[in-house]
Coordinates of C-alpha atoms in Angstrom, one line a residue:
X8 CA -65.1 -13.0 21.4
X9 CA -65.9 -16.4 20.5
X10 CA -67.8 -15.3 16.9
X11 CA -64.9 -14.1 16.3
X12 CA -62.8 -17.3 16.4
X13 CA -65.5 -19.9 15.6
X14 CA -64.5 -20.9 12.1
X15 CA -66.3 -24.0 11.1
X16 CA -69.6 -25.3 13.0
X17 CA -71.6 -27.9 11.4
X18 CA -73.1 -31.2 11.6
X19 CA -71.8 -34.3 9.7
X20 CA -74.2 -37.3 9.4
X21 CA -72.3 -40.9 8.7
X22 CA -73.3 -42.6 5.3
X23 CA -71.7 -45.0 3.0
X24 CA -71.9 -42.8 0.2
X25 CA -70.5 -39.2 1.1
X26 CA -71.4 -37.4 -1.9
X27 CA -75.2 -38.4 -1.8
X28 CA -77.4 -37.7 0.6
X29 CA -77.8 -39.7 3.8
X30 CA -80.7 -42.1 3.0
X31 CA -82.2 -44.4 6.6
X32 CA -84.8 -46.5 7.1
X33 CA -86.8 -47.0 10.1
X34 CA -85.2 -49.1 13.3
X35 CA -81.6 -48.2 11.8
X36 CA -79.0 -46.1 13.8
X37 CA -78.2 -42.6 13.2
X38 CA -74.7 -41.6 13.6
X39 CA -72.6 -38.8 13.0
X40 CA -70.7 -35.6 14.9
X41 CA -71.0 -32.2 15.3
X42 CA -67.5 -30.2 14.1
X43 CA -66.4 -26.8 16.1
X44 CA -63.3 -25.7 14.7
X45 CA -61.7 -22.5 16.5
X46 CA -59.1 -20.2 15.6
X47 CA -58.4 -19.6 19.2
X48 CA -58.7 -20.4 22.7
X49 CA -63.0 -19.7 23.3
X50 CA -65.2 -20.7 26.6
X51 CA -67.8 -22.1 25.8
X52 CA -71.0 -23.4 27.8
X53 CA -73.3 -26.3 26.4
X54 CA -73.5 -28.2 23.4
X55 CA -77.3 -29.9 22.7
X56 CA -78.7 -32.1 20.4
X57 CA -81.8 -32.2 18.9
X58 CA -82.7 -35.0 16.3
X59 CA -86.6 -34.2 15.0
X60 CA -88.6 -35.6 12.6
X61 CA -92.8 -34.9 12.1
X62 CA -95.0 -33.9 9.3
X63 CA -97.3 -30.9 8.2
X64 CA -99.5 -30.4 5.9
X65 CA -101.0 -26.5 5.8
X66 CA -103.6 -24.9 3.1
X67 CA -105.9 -21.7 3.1
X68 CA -109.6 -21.3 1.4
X69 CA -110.9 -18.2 0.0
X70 CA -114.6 -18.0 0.4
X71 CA -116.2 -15.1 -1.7
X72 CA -119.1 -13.0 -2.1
X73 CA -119.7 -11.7 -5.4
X74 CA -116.8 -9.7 -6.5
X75 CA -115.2 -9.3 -3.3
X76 CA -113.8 -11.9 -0.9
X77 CA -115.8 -13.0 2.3
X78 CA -113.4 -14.9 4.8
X79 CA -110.3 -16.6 4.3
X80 CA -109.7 -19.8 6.2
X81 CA -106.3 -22.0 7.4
X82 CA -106.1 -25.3 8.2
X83 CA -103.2 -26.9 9.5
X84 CA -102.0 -30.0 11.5
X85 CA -98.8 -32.0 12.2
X86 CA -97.7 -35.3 13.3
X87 CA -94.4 -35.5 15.7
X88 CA -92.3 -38.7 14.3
X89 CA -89.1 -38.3 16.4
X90 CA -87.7 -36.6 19.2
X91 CA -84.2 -37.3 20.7
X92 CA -82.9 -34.8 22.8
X93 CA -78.8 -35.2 24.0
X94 CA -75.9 -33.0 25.8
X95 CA -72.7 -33.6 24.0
X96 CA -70.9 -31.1 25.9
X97 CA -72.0 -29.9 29.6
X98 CA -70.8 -27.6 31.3
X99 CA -68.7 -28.1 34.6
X100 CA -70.9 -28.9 38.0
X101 CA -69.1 -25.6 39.6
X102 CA -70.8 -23.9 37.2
X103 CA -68.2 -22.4 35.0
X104 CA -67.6 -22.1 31.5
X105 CA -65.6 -24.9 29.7
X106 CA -62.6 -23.5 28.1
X107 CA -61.5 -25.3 24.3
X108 CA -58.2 -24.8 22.9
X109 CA -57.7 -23.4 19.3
X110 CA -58.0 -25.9 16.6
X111 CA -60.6 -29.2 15.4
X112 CA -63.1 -30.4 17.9
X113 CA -65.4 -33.2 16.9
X114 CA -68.5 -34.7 19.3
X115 CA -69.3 -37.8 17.8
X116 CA -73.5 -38.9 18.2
X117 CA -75.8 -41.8 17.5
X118 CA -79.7 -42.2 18.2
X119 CA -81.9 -45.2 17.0
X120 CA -84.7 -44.3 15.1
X121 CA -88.0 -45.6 15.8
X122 CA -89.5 -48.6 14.0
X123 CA -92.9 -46.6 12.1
X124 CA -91.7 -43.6 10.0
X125 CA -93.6 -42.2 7.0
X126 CA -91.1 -41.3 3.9
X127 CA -90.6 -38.2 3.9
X128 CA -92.2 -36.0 1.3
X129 CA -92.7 -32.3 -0.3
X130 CA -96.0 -31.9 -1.5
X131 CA -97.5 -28.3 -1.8
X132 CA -100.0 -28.1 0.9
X133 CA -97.5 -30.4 3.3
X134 CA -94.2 -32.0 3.8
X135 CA -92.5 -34.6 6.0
X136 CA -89.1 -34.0 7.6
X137 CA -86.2 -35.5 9.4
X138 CA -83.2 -33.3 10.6
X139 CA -80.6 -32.9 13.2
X140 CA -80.1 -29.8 14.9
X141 CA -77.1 -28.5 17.4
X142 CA -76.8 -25.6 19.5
X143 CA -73.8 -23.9 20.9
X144 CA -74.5 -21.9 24.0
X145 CA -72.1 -19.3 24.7
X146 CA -71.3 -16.6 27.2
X147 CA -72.9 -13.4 26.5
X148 CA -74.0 -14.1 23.2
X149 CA -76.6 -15.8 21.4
X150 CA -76.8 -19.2 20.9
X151 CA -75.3 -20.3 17.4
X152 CA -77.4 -23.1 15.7
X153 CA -76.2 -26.1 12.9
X154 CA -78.8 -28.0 10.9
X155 CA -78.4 -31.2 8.9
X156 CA -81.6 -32.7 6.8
X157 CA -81.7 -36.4 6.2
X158 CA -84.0 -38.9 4.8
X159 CA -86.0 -41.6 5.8
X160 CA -87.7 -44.4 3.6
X161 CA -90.4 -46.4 4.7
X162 CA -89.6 -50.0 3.4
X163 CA -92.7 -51.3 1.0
X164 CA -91.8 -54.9 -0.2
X165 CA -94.0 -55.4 -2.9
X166 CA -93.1 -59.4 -2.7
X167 CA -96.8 -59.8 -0.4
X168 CA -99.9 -61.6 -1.7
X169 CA -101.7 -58.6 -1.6
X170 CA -99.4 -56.7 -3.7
X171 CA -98.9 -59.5 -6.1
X172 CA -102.9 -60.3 -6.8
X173 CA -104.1 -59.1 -10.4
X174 CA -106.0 -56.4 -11.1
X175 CA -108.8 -56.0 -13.4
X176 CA -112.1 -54.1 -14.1
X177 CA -114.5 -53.5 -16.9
X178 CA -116.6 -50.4 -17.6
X179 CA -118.8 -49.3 -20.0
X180 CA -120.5 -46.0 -21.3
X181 CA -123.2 -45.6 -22.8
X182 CA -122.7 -42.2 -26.0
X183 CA -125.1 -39.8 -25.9
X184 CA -125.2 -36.2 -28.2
X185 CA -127.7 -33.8 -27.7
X186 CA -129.9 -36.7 -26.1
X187 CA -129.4 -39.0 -29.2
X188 CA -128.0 -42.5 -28.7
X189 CA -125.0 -42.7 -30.5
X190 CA -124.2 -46.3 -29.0
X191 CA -122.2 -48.2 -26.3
X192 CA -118.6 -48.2 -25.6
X193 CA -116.7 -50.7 -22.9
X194 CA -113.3 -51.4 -21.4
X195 CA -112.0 -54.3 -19.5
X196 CA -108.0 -54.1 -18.4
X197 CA -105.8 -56.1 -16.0
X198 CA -102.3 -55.6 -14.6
X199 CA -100.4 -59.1 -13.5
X200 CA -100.0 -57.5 -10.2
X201 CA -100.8 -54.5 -7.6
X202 CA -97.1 -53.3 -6.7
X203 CA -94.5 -52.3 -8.8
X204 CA -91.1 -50.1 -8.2
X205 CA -89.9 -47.3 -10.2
X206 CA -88.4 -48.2 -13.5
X207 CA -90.4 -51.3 -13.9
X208 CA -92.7 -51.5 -17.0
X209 CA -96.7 -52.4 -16.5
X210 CA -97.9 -54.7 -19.1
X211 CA -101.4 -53.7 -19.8
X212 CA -104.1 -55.9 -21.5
X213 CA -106.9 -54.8 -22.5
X214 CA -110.1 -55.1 -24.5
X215 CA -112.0 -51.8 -26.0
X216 CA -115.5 -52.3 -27.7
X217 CA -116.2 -49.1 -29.7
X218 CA -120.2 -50.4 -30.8
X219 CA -120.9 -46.4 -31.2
X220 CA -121.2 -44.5 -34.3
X221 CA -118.1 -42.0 -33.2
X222 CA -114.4 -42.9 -33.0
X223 CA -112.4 -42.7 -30.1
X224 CA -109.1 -43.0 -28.8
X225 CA -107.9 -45.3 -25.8
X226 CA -104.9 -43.6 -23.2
X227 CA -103.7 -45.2 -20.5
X228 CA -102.1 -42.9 -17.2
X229 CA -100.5 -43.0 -13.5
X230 CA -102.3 -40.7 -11.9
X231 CA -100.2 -39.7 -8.7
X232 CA -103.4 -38.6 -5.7
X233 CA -101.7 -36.3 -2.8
X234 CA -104.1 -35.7 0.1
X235 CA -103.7 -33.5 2.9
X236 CA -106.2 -34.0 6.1
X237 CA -106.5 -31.4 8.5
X238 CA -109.5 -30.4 11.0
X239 CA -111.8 -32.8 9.3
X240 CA -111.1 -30.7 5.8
X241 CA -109.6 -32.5 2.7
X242 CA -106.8 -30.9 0.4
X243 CA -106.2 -33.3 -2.8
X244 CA -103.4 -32.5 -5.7
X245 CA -103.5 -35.0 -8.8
X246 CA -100.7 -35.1 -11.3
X247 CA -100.4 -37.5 -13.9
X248 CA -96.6 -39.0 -13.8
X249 CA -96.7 -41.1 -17.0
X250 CA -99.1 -42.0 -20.0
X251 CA -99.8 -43.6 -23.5
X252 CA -102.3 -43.4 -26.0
X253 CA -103.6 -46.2 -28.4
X254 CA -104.6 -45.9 -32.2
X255 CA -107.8 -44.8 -32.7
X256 CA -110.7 -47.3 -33.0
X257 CA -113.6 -46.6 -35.8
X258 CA -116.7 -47.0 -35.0
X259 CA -117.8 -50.7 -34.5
X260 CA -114.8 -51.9 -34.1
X261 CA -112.5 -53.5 -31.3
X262 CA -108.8 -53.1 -30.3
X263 CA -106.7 -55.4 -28.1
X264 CA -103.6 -54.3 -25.5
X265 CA -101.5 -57.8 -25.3
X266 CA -99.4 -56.3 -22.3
X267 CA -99.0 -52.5 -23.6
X268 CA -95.8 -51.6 -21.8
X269 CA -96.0 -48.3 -19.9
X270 CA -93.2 -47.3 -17.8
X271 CA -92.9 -45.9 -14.4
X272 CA -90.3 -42.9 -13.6
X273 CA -88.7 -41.6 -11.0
X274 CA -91.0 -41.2 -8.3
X275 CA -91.5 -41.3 -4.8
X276 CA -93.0 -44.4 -2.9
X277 CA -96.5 -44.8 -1.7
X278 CA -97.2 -42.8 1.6
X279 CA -100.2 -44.9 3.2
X280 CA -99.4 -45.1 7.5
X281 CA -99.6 -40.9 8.0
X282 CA -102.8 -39.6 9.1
X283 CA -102.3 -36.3 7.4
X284 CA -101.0 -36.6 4.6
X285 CA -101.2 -40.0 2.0
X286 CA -99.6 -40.3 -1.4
X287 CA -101.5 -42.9 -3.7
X288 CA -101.4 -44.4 -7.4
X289 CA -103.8 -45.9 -9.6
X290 CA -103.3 -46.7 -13.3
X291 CA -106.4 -45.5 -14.9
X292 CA -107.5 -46.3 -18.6
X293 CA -109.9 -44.0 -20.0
X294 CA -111.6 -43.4 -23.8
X295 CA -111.8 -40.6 -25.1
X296 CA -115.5 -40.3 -26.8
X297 CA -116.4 -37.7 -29.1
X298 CA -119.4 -35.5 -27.9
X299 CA -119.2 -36.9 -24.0
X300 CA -117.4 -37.3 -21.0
X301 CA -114.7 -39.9 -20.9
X302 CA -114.9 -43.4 -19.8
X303 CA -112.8 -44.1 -16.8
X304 CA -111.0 -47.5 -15.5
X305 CA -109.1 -47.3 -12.4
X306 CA -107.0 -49.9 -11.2
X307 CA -105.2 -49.2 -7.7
X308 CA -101.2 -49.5 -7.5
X309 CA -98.5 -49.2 -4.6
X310 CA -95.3 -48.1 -5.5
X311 CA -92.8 -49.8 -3.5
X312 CA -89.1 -49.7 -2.4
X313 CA -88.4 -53.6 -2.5
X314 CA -88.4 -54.9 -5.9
X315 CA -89.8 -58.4 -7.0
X316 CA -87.7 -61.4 -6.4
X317 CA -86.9 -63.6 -9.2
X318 CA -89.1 -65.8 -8.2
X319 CA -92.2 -63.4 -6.7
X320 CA -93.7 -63.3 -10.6
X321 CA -94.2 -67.2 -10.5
X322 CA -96.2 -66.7 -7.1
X323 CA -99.3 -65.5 -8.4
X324 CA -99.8 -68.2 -11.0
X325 CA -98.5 -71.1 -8.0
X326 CA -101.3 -69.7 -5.7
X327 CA -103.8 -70.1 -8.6
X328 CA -102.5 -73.3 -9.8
X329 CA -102.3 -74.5 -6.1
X330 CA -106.2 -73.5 -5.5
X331 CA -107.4 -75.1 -8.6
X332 CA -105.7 -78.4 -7.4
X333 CA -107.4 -78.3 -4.2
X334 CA -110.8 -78.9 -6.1
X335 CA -110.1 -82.7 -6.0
X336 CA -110.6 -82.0 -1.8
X337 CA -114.1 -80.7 -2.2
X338 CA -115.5 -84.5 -4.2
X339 CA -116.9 -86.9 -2.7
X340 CA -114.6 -90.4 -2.1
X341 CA -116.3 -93.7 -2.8
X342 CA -117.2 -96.2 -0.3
X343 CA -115.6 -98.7 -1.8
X344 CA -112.5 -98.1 -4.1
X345 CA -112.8 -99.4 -7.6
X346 CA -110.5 -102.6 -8.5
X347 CA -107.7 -102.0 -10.7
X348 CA -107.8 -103.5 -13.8
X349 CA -106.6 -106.7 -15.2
X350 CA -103.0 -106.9 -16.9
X351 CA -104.4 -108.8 -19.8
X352 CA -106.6 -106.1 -20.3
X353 CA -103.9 -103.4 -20.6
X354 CA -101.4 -105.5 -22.4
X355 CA -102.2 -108.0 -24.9
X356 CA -101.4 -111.5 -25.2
X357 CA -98.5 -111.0 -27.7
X358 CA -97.2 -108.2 -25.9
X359 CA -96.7 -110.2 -23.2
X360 CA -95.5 -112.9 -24.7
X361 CA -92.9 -111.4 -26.6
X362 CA -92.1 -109.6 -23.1
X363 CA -91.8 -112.7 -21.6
X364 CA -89.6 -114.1 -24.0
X365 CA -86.0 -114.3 -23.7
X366 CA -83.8 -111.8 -25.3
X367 CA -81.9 -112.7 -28.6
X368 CA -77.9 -113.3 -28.1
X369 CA -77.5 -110.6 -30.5
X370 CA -79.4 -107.9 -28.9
X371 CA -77.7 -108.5 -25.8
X372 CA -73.8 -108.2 -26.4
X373 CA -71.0 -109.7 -24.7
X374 CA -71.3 -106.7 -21.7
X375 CA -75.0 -108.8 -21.0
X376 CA -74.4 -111.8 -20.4
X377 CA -74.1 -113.1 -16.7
X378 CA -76.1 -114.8 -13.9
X379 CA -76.8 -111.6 -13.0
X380 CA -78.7 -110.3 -16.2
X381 CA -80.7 -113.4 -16.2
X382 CA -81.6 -112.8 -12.7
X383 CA -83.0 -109.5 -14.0
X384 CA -84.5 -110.7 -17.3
X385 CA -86.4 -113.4 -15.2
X386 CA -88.4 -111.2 -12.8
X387 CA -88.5 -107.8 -15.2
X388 CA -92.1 -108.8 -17.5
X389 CA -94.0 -111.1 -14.6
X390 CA -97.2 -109.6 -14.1
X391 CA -98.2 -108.1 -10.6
X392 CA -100.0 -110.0 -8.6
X393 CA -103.9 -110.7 -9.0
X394 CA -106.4 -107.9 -7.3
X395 CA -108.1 -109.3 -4.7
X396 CA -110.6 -107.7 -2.0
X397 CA -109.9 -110.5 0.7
X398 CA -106.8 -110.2 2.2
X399 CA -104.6 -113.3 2.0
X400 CA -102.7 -113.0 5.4
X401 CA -105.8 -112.0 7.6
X402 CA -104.8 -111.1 11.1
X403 CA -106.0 -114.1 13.3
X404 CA -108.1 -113.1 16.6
X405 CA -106.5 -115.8 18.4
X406 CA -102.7 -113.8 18.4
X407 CA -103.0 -112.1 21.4
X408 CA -100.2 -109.2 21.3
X409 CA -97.6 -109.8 24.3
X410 CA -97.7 -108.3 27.6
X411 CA -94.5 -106.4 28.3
X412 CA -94.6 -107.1 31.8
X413 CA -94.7 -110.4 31.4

């Protein structure tokens, strides 16, 4: 029987790297082969594959009654990515069996993938998924399957004006105990930009104005926001991935962040194209007050796969720079454009006539002297000609410009 001789049946995806994973991105060519390695001579009948890629997201709410539970309901959903279907081994057109001699048989594959493709993801209430799947159909016996996972990353260049705008906010709170004033707090913070890539550091400034009678403590967090959408319903999971925390500020006093550094780890890019299922950031900076809730400033983030360009942290400050020049557009432009002024009035009259004197022999060396450095010296001080509105070679009516047929 042929489960007796099958030795080896797999699936082998191509990548650069063969001890890591293989890692694609949307658009690219997948390639690879499916290995069937016999000990002996085994007919066999087709050989399919199956590339499939889609995500789900899945959840279940308890709804109770006192001490026992009333209903439990699911909700579930999924979103097909990919599906390439092809035969890498048919069977004859007579309809027999294709007999394979014993040793190493190798069916090489290659699918495009298409151009939209959402990372893929584990989350707890949903995943997304890419894999390859063959199946070996047999006579009278079941049909022996081989599986092979990849991974897909959805390009996110952070080098776009929207991801390289600033980001600030200011809140304030207003501490109350047991209905008693106890005085005002506020934060203002801004980031130099919206997207950032794993292992960069965020430089945070900031401004916290403690004019309440308790003290607190500023923190600063990523706050990771997973949310699964199905039927309508709304599943979110919130993690916080990295933090800080400031000194503590007494009451009436202030503390400045020039560009507290706060690192981001190892985590997976922003998910924002799948209707089911979105992975989002925000850096939130929040102050801890004695006696009430916490104040709260979020400021949004994208995590991207594309790092900055040498050149992208310069593009915020050129588009600034560049619309704070084009003021000048928006004044109004004389009539009449003012004269320049006089030279006498910008140099004086022993300026110029020390600038119009010759040069002492001494200054001027042996490597001066020449017709040629007199040339220079004679035309290098004379004043520019004298302003005049009227222009002294007016174009004459009479000069008629000439007819090229004639």
């Amino acid at each position: 029987m042929l489960f007796d001789r099958l030795r080896r049946f797999c699936v082998l995806l191509d990548c650069p790297e063969l001890d890591s994973p293989p890692v694609f991105s949307p658009g690219e060519a997948v390639s690879g082969r499916v290995v069937l390695e016999l000990s002996g001579e085994a007919r066999l009948g087709a050989l399919q594959l199956h590339a499939q890629g889609c995500a789900k997201v899945h959840w279940t709410e308890s709804r109770s009654a006192g001490s026992s539970t009333a209903y439990t309901q699911s909700y579930s959903d999924q979103v097909p990515f990919l599906s390439h279907r092809d035969t890498l081994l048919a069977p004859p057109d007579n309809g027999e069996v294709t007999v394979l001699q014993a040793g190493k048989h190798e069916f090489p594959f290659t699918f495009q993938l298409p151009e939209t493709l959402a990372t893929s993801f584990e989350g707890r209430h949903g995943n997304v998924r890419y894999w390859v799947k063959a199946k070996l159909h047999r006579p009278w016996s079941v049909v022996k399957k081989a599986k092979k996972e990849f991974t897909v990353i959805e390009p996110i260049d952070i080098n776009t004006p929207a991801l390289l705008a600033p980001q600030a906010g200011v809140k304030e709170k207003l501490a109350r105990a047991w209905y008693c004033n106890r005085g005002q707090v506020s934060v203002s913070a801004k980031i130099d930009r919206k997207g950032y890539t794993p292992g960069e550091v965020i430089p945070i400034f900031a401004e916290i104005d403690n004019c309440s009678t308790r003290t607190v403590v500023p923190k600063a967090a990523i706050i990771q926001t997973q949310t699964f959408i199905a039927r309508g319903a709304k599943k979110q999971k919130k993690s916080v991935v990295a933090s800080i925390a400031g000194d503590s500020i007494a009451a009436g006093k202030r503390e400045v962040w020039h560009g507290r550094a706060l690192k981001i780890p190892p985590v997976g890019p922003s998910i924002l194209q799948c209707r089911i299922i979105r992975v989002e950031y925000a850096l939130k900076v929040c102050v801890d007050i004695p006696g009430t809730s916490k104040l709260l400033l979020e400021l949004p983030l994208v995590i991207g796969t594309i790092p900055l360009h040498p050149f992208g942290s310069r593009t915020s400050s050129v588009s600034s720079q560049y619309s704070v020049n084009l003021d000048w557009l928006r004044m109004v432009i004389p009539e009449e454009p003012e004269a320049p002024p006089e030279y006498s009035s910008v140099v004086s009259s022993e300026e110029s006539a020390q600038n119009l004197s010759p040069p002492c022999q001494d200054e001027l060396g042996n490597g001066l002297e020449g017709p040629f450095f007199a040339y220079i010296q004679e035309f290098r001080y004379r004043p520019p000609p004298l302003y005049s509105e009227v222009d002294p070679n007016p174009t004459s009516d009479s000069i008629r410009p000439r007819c090229m047929t004639c």
